């Protein structure tokens, strides 16, 4: 099986930078599920990705759970993907909490299917998490991250269960040549830089690392660690990386915090610095561009273009 940790080195021209599908809901206006759409309907949606200049796609299971497609339907979907000139370097799960008190075992079984599906279609990375669905209050808010969501339990048994389940999934992924990236998200065991590093260290597998989606944290309307400190702590463990950025303003006198989505180059996180540090530790995994608000696909395309300027040229290439 291929080894995701020792894959051929990418350059700025070959680095897989995928488009996320978070702009597209799983349930259509007429009540139908995207899971049940005809291939030509999938193609119509993915045409947006192609028109934005992407050559890579992460189907993102908030849009389509490709791991739950019947074999013939998965073949049909991959036919659409290939017909549009796209590839899938990675699959992200969203709000599939592996230790959910009611559905955790179901989420673990699903994650195993995602790993097998990723291996079967030639992807090399899977992003998993410990965060659950939005609360009703979050669904009503303009920006869901401004409202308190669910938290992982503060007890050692639940933590140990999370480590054990991720280790189980990591060993499966290792067997089929897949890397696991754990998505950082507030109020989970992987919701701070220190907590995330501790967690992946406790899991203790070389193919299990961090999806350092620090945008999930700097957007919070509460005190957060400085972005650079988080980068310095997490980059030695970086794997498949969701990248997005936010403006953040803090009023020290009143404690007021205001954030809003923006492009990679304009936001609080200096991605030039972050990526250089990641590369110094040997980072060689795909990226995912995602953006909330406005025309997220177009902003993601702008971010993709900026991102390529930060990545290394081929050895023979000249500036």
Short mmCIF file of C-alpha atoms in Angstrom, two decimals:
data_model
loop_
_atom_site.label_atom_id
_atom_site.label_comp_id
_atom_site.label_asym_id
_atom_site.label_seq_id
_atom_site.Cartn_x
_atom_site.Cartn_y
_atom_site.Cartn_z
CA UNK A 1 0.00 0.00 0.00
CA UNK A 2 1.18 3.59 -0.58
CA UNK A 3 2.71 5.34 2.41
CA UNK A 4 1.11 8.78 2.89
CA UNK A 5 3.99 9.95 5.07
CA UNK A 6 6.55 9.32 2.32
CA UNK A 7 4.61 10.41 -0.76
CA UNK A 8 6.52 12.11 -3.61
CA UNK A 9 7.33 15.72 -2.78
CA UNK A 10 4.85 18.20 -4.20
CA UNK A 11 5.70 21.52 -5.81
CA UNK A 12 3.52 24.61 -6.24
CA UNK A 13 2.40 23.29 -9.63
CA UNK A 14 1.51 19.80 -8.43
CA UNK A 15 0.32 20.43 -4.87
CA UNK A 16 -3.27 19.18 -4.47
CA UNK A 17 -5.45 22.10 -3.34
CA UNK A 18 -9.06 20.99 -3.10
CA UNK A 19 -12.30 22.93 -3.15
CA UNK A 20 -14.67 22.30 -0.24
CA UNK A 21 -18.37 21.72 -0.85
CA UNK A 22 -19.61 23.50 2.29
CA UNK A 23 -21.53 26.00 0.14
CA UNK A 24 -23.82 23.23 -1.06
CA UNK A 25 -26.42 21.66 1.27
CA UNK A 26 -27.19 17.96 1.40
CA UNK A 27 -30.93 18.60 1.24
CA UNK A 28 -32.26 20.32 -1.87
CA UNK A 29 -35.02 22.98 -1.85
CA UNK A 30 -37.57 20.39 -2.97
CA UNK A 31 -36.72 18.12 -0.04
CA UNK A 32 -34.65 15.59 -1.98
CA UNK A 33 -31.23 14.50 -0.76
CA UNK A 34 -28.09 15.01 -2.81
CA UNK A 35 -27.44 11.33 -2.05
CA UNK A 36 -30.32 10.50 -4.42
CA UNK A 37 -29.46 12.88 -7.25
CA UNK A 38 -28.78 11.69 -10.77
CA UNK A 39 -25.15 11.86 -11.97
CA UNK A 40 -25.98 14.73 -14.31
CA UNK A 41 -27.19 16.74 -11.32
CA UNK A 42 -23.92 16.09 -9.48
CA UNK A 43 -22.13 17.20 -12.62
CA UNK A 44 -24.09 20.45 -12.75
CA UNK A 45 -23.02 21.27 -9.18
CA UNK A 46 -19.39 20.31 -9.73
CA UNK A 47 -19.28 22.50 -12.83
CA UNK A 48 -19.03 25.43 -10.41
CA UNK A 49 -15.81 23.94 -9.06
CA UNK A 50 -14.36 23.49 -12.52
CA UNK A 51 -15.40 27.00 -13.60
CA UNK A 52 -13.55 28.38 -10.57
CA UNK A 53 -10.37 26.73 -11.86
CA UNK A 54 -10.10 23.86 -9.39
CA UNK A 55 -8.63 20.54 -10.44
CA UNK A 56 -9.11 18.92 -7.01
CA UNK A 57 -12.26 18.34 -4.99
CA UNK A 58 -13.08 17.25 -1.46
CA UNK A 59 -16.69 16.02 -1.63
CA UNK A 60 -17.11 17.03 2.05
CA UNK A 61 -19.83 14.87 3.57
CA UNK A 62 -22.00 17.82 4.56
CA UNK A 63 -22.78 17.80 0.80
CA UNK A 64 -22.42 14.16 -0.27
CA UNK A 65 -21.49 11.11 1.78
CA UNK A 66 -19.65 9.19 -0.90
CA UNK A 67 -18.79 6.47 1.64
CA UNK A 68 -22.53 5.72 1.87
CA UNK A 69 -23.10 5.41 -1.88
CA UNK A 70 -23.78 1.94 -3.23
CA UNK A 71 -20.86 0.64 -5.35
CA UNK A 72 -22.57 1.40 -8.66
CA UNK A 73 -23.52 4.89 -7.48
CA UNK A 74 -19.96 5.55 -6.28
CA UNK A 75 -18.67 4.45 -9.69
CA UNK A 76 -21.12 6.84 -11.32
CA UNK A 77 -19.99 9.70 -9.08
CA UNK A 78 -16.32 9.02 -9.78
CA UNK A 79 -17.15 8.93 -13.47
CA UNK A 80 -18.57 12.44 -13.14
CA UNK A 81 -15.50 13.59 -11.21
CA UNK A 82 -13.08 12.19 -13.76
CA UNK A 83 -15.16 13.40 -16.68
CA UNK A 84 -14.84 16.95 -15.37
CA UNK A 85 -11.07 16.62 -15.03
CA UNK A 86 -11.18 16.57 -11.22
CA UNK A 87 -9.43 14.37 -8.69
CA UNK A 88 -10.16 13.73 -4.99
CA UNK A 89 -6.99 13.89 -2.86
CA UNK A 90 -8.86 13.71 0.47
CA UNK A 91 -12.26 13.29 2.12
CA UNK A 92 -13.44 15.41 5.05
CA UNK A 93 -16.09 14.46 7.55
CA UNK A 94 -18.06 17.27 9.19
CA UNK A 95 -19.87 17.14 12.54
CA UNK A 96 -19.45 13.38 12.86
CA UNK A 97 -18.40 13.29 16.52
CA UNK A 98 -16.60 10.02 17.17
CA UNK A 99 -17.62 10.05 20.85
CA UNK A 100 -21.17 11.33 20.49
CA UNK A 101 -23.04 9.85 23.49
CA UNK A 102 -25.84 8.48 21.32
CA UNK A 103 -24.30 7.93 17.89
CA UNK A 104 -20.57 7.62 18.56
CA UNK A 105 -20.32 3.96 17.57
CA UNK A 106 -22.26 4.73 14.40
CA UNK A 107 -19.84 7.56 13.61
CA UNK A 108 -16.84 5.28 14.11
CA UNK A 109 -18.34 2.69 11.73
CA UNK A 110 -18.96 5.47 9.22
CA UNK A 111 -15.36 6.69 9.58
CA UNK A 112 -14.12 3.18 8.77
CA UNK A 113 -16.21 3.31 5.58
CA UNK A 114 -14.73 6.72 4.72
CA UNK A 115 -11.21 5.35 5.12
CA UNK A 116 -11.94 2.38 2.86
CA UNK A 117 -13.64 4.64 0.31
CA UNK A 118 -10.69 7.04 0.30
CA UNK A 119 -8.30 4.18 -0.34
CA UNK A 120 -10.55 2.77 -3.05
CA UNK A 121 -10.73 6.02 -5.05
CA UNK A 122 -7.04 6.85 -4.70
CA UNK A 123 -7.29 9.61 -2.08
CA UNK A 124 -4.52 9.78 0.53
CA UNK A 125 -6.06 11.71 3.43
CA UNK A 126 -9.16 11.70 5.64
CA UNK A 127 -10.15 14.47 8.06
CA UNK A 128 -12.00 13.38 11.21
CA UNK A 129 -13.26 15.31 14.22
CA UNK A 130 -14.77 15.27 17.67
CA UNK A 131 -17.35 18.01 17.10
CA UNK A 132 -21.05 17.41 16.63
CA UNK A 133 -23.99 19.06 14.94
CA UNK A 134 -25.01 22.68 15.34
CA UNK A 135 -27.40 23.50 18.16
CA UNK A 136 -30.75 25.12 17.35
CA UNK A 137 -29.39 28.44 18.63
CA UNK A 138 -26.36 28.16 16.36
CA UNK A 139 -28.57 27.42 13.36
CA UNK A 140 -30.49 30.65 13.98
CA UNK A 141 -27.39 32.86 14.33
CA UNK A 142 -25.90 34.81 11.41
CA UNK A 143 -22.53 33.21 12.18
CA UNK A 144 -22.85 29.95 14.09
CA UNK A 145 -19.48 30.34 15.79
CA UNK A 146 -20.73 33.34 17.77
CA UNK A 147 -23.03 31.03 19.78
CA UNK A 148 -21.86 28.40 22.26
CA UNK A 149 -22.02 24.89 20.84
CA UNK A 150 -21.57 21.41 22.26
CA UNK A 151 -18.46 20.44 24.26
CA UNK A 152 -16.58 17.19 24.80
CA UNK A 153 -17.06 15.77 28.32
CA UNK A 154 -14.50 16.83 30.91
CA UNK A 155 -13.69 13.40 32.26
CA UNK A 156 -10.79 10.96 31.77
CA UNK A 157 -12.92 8.03 30.61
CA UNK A 158 -14.40 10.00 27.71
CA UNK A 159 -10.95 11.24 26.75
CA UNK A 160 -9.56 7.71 26.84
CA UNK A 161 -12.47 6.54 24.66
CA UNK A 162 -11.69 9.26 22.10
CA UNK A 163 -8.02 8.26 21.99
CA UNK A 164 -8.90 4.58 21.63
CA UNK A 165 -11.37 5.20 18.80
CA UNK A 166 -8.99 7.43 16.87
CA UNK A 167 -6.18 4.90 17.37
CA UNK A 168 -8.46 2.16 16.00
CA UNK A 169 -9.23 4.27 12.95
CA UNK A 170 -5.60 5.27 12.56
CA UNK A 171 -4.46 1.66 12.47
CA UNK A 172 -7.07 0.86 9.84
CA UNK A 173 -5.94 3.89 7.82
CA UNK A 174 -2.29 2.87 8.16
CA UNK A 175 -3.10 -0.57 6.74
CA UNK A 176 -4.58 0.97 3.58
CA UNK A 177 -2.08 3.81 3.11
CA UNK A 178 -4.21 6.70 4.38
CA UNK A 179 -3.26 9.55 6.70
CA UNK A 180 -5.70 10.84 9.33
CA UNK A 181 -5.92 14.57 10.07
CA UNK A 182 -7.81 15.54 13.23
CA UNK A 183 -9.66 18.82 12.75
CA UNK A 184 -9.11 21.40 15.46
CA UNK A 185 -12.43 22.70 16.78
CA UNK A 186 -13.38 24.64 19.88
CA UNK A 187 -14.44 22.92 23.09
CA UNK A 188 -13.22 19.50 21.96
CA UNK A 189 -10.16 17.56 23.09
CA UNK A 190 -8.52 18.95 19.96
CA UNK A 191 -9.79 22.49 20.50
CA UNK A 192 -6.52 24.14 21.55
CA UNK A 193 -2.97 23.78 20.29
CA UNK A 194 -1.75 22.22 23.52
CA UNK A 195 -4.74 19.89 23.75
CA UNK A 196 -4.39 18.78 20.15
CA UNK A 197 -0.69 18.04 20.45
CA UNK A 198 -1.36 16.07 23.63
CA UNK A 199 -4.13 14.11 21.92
CA UNK A 200 -2.19 13.08 18.80
CA UNK A 201 0.78 12.21 21.00
CA UNK A 202 -1.46 9.98 23.10
CA UNK A 203 -2.80 8.30 19.94
CA UNK A 204 0.81 7.68 19.00
CA UNK A 205 0.58 6.69 15.33
CA UNK A 206 2.79 8.25 12.62
CA UNK A 207 -0.07 8.57 10.13
CA UNK A 208 -2.37 10.41 12.58
CA UNK A 209 -1.72 14.13 12.76
CA UNK A 210 -3.39 17.52 12.96
CA UNK A 211 -5.72 19.32 10.59
CA UNK A 212 -4.63 22.75 11.85
CA UNK A 213 -7.81 24.56 10.87
CA UNK A 214 -6.93 27.53 13.06
CA UNK A 215 -9.65 29.58 11.37
CA UNK A 216 -12.10 27.59 13.50
CA UNK A 217 -10.48 29.12 16.59
CA UNK A 218 -9.54 32.69 15.68
CA UNK A 219 -13.12 33.40 14.62
CA UNK A 220 -14.45 32.81 18.15
CA UNK A 221 -15.82 35.77 20.10
CA UNK A 222 -13.75 34.90 23.15
CA UNK A 223 -10.06 35.00 24.14
CA UNK A 224 -7.91 32.64 22.07
CA UNK A 225 -4.22 31.87 21.95
CA UNK A 226 -2.13 33.96 19.53
CA UNK A 227 -2.24 32.42 16.08
CA UNK A 228 1.56 32.23 15.81
CA UNK A 229 1.90 30.29 19.06
CA UNK A 230 -0.70 27.81 17.79
CA UNK A 231 1.14 27.48 14.48
CA UNK A 232 4.45 26.84 16.22
CA UNK A 233 2.93 24.08 18.37
CA UNK A 234 0.90 22.28 15.69
CA UNK A 235 3.03 22.39 12.54
CA UNK A 236 5.31 19.49 13.53
CA UNK A 237 2.19 17.30 13.40
CA UNK A 238 0.43 18.89 10.41
CA UNK A 239 -1.39 16.66 7.92
CA UNK A 240 -4.29 17.40 5.54
CA UNK A 241 -4.94 21.10 6.16
CA UNK A 242 -8.18 23.09 5.93
CA UNK A 243 -7.20 26.71 5.30
CA UNK A 244 -9.38 29.77 5.80
CA UNK A 245 -8.93 33.14 7.47
CA UNK A 246 -10.81 35.77 9.46
CA UNK A 247 -10.47 39.38 10.45
CA UNK A 248 -10.34 39.69 14.25
CA UNK A 249 -10.61 42.84 16.34
CA UNK A 250 -10.25 42.88 20.14
CA UNK A 251 -11.06 45.79 22.46
CA UNK A 252 -8.93 45.27 25.56
CA UNK A 253 -10.89 47.86 27.53
CA UNK A 254 -14.31 46.23 27.12
CA UNK A 255 -13.42 42.66 26.14
CA UNK A 256 -15.37 43.03 22.89
CA UNK A 257 -14.28 40.66 20.12
CA UNK A 258 -15.51 40.94 16.54
CA UNK A 259 -14.59 38.58 13.70
CA UNK A 260 -15.59 38.14 10.06
CA UNK A 261 -14.49 35.83 7.22
CA UNK A 262 -11.94 37.15 4.74
CA UNK A 263 -9.37 35.85 2.27
CA UNK A 264 -6.20 34.02 3.28
CA UNK A 265 -3.91 36.95 2.60
CA UNK A 266 -6.02 39.59 4.37
CA UNK A 267 -6.89 37.81 7.61
CA UNK A 268 -5.26 37.54 11.01
CA UNK A 269 -3.25 34.38 10.31
CA UNK A 270 -0.12 35.03 8.26
CA UNK A 271 -0.19 31.98 6.01
CA UNK A 272 3.17 32.83 4.47
CA UNK A 273 4.72 32.33 7.91
CA UNK A 274 2.55 29.31 8.77
CA UNK A 275 3.27 27.45 5.54
CA UNK A 276 7.00 28.12 5.67
CA UNK A 277 7.07 26.65 9.16
CA UNK A 278 5.02 23.64 8.08
CA UNK A 279 7.34 23.01 5.15
CA UNK A 280 10.35 23.17 7.46
CA UNK A 281 8.87 20.17 9.28
CA UNK A 282 8.34 18.28 6.03
CA UNK A 283 4.64 19.01 5.46
CA UNK A 284 3.59 17.27 2.24
CA UNK A 285 -0.18 16.82 2.48
CA UNK A 286 -3.10 18.23 0.50
CA UNK A 287 -4.81 21.52 1.30
CA UNK A 288 -8.53 22.31 1.38
CA UNK A 289 -9.76 25.84 0.68
CA UNK A 290 -13.04 26.72 2.39
CA UNK A 291 -14.81 29.99 3.09
CA UNK A 292 -18.04 31.02 4.79
CA UNK A 293 -20.11 33.92 3.49
CA UNK A 294 -20.57 35.44 0.05
CA UNK A 295 -19.46 33.43 -2.96
CA UNK A 296 -17.36 30.93 -1.04
CA UNK A 297 -16.20 29.06 -4.14
CA UNK A 298 -14.79 32.21 -5.75
CA UNK A 299 -13.07 33.29 -2.53
CA UNK A 300 -11.65 29.79 -2.22
CA UNK A 301 -10.32 30.06 -5.77
CA UNK A 302 -8.62 33.34 -4.88
CA UNK A 303 -7.13 31.63 -1.84
CA UNK A 304 -5.91 28.73 -3.97
CA UNK A 305 -4.06 31.09 -6.29
CA UNK A 306 -2.45 32.91 -3.37
CA UNK A 307 -1.55 29.62 -1.72
CA UNK A 308 0.37 28.41 -4.76
CA UNK A 309 2.66 31.44 -4.56
CA UNK A 310 3.70 30.33 -1.07
CA UNK A 311 4.62 26.76 -2.06
CA UNK A 312 8.03 25.64 -3.33
CA UNK A 313 8.88 25.65 -7.02
CA UNK A 314 10.19 22.55 -8.74
CA UNK A 315 13.98 22.27 -8.18
CA UNK A 316 14.80 23.24 -11.78
CA UNK A 317 12.36 26.14 -11.90
CA UNK A 318 13.69 29.69 -11.71
CA UNK A 319 11.91 32.71 -10.17
#
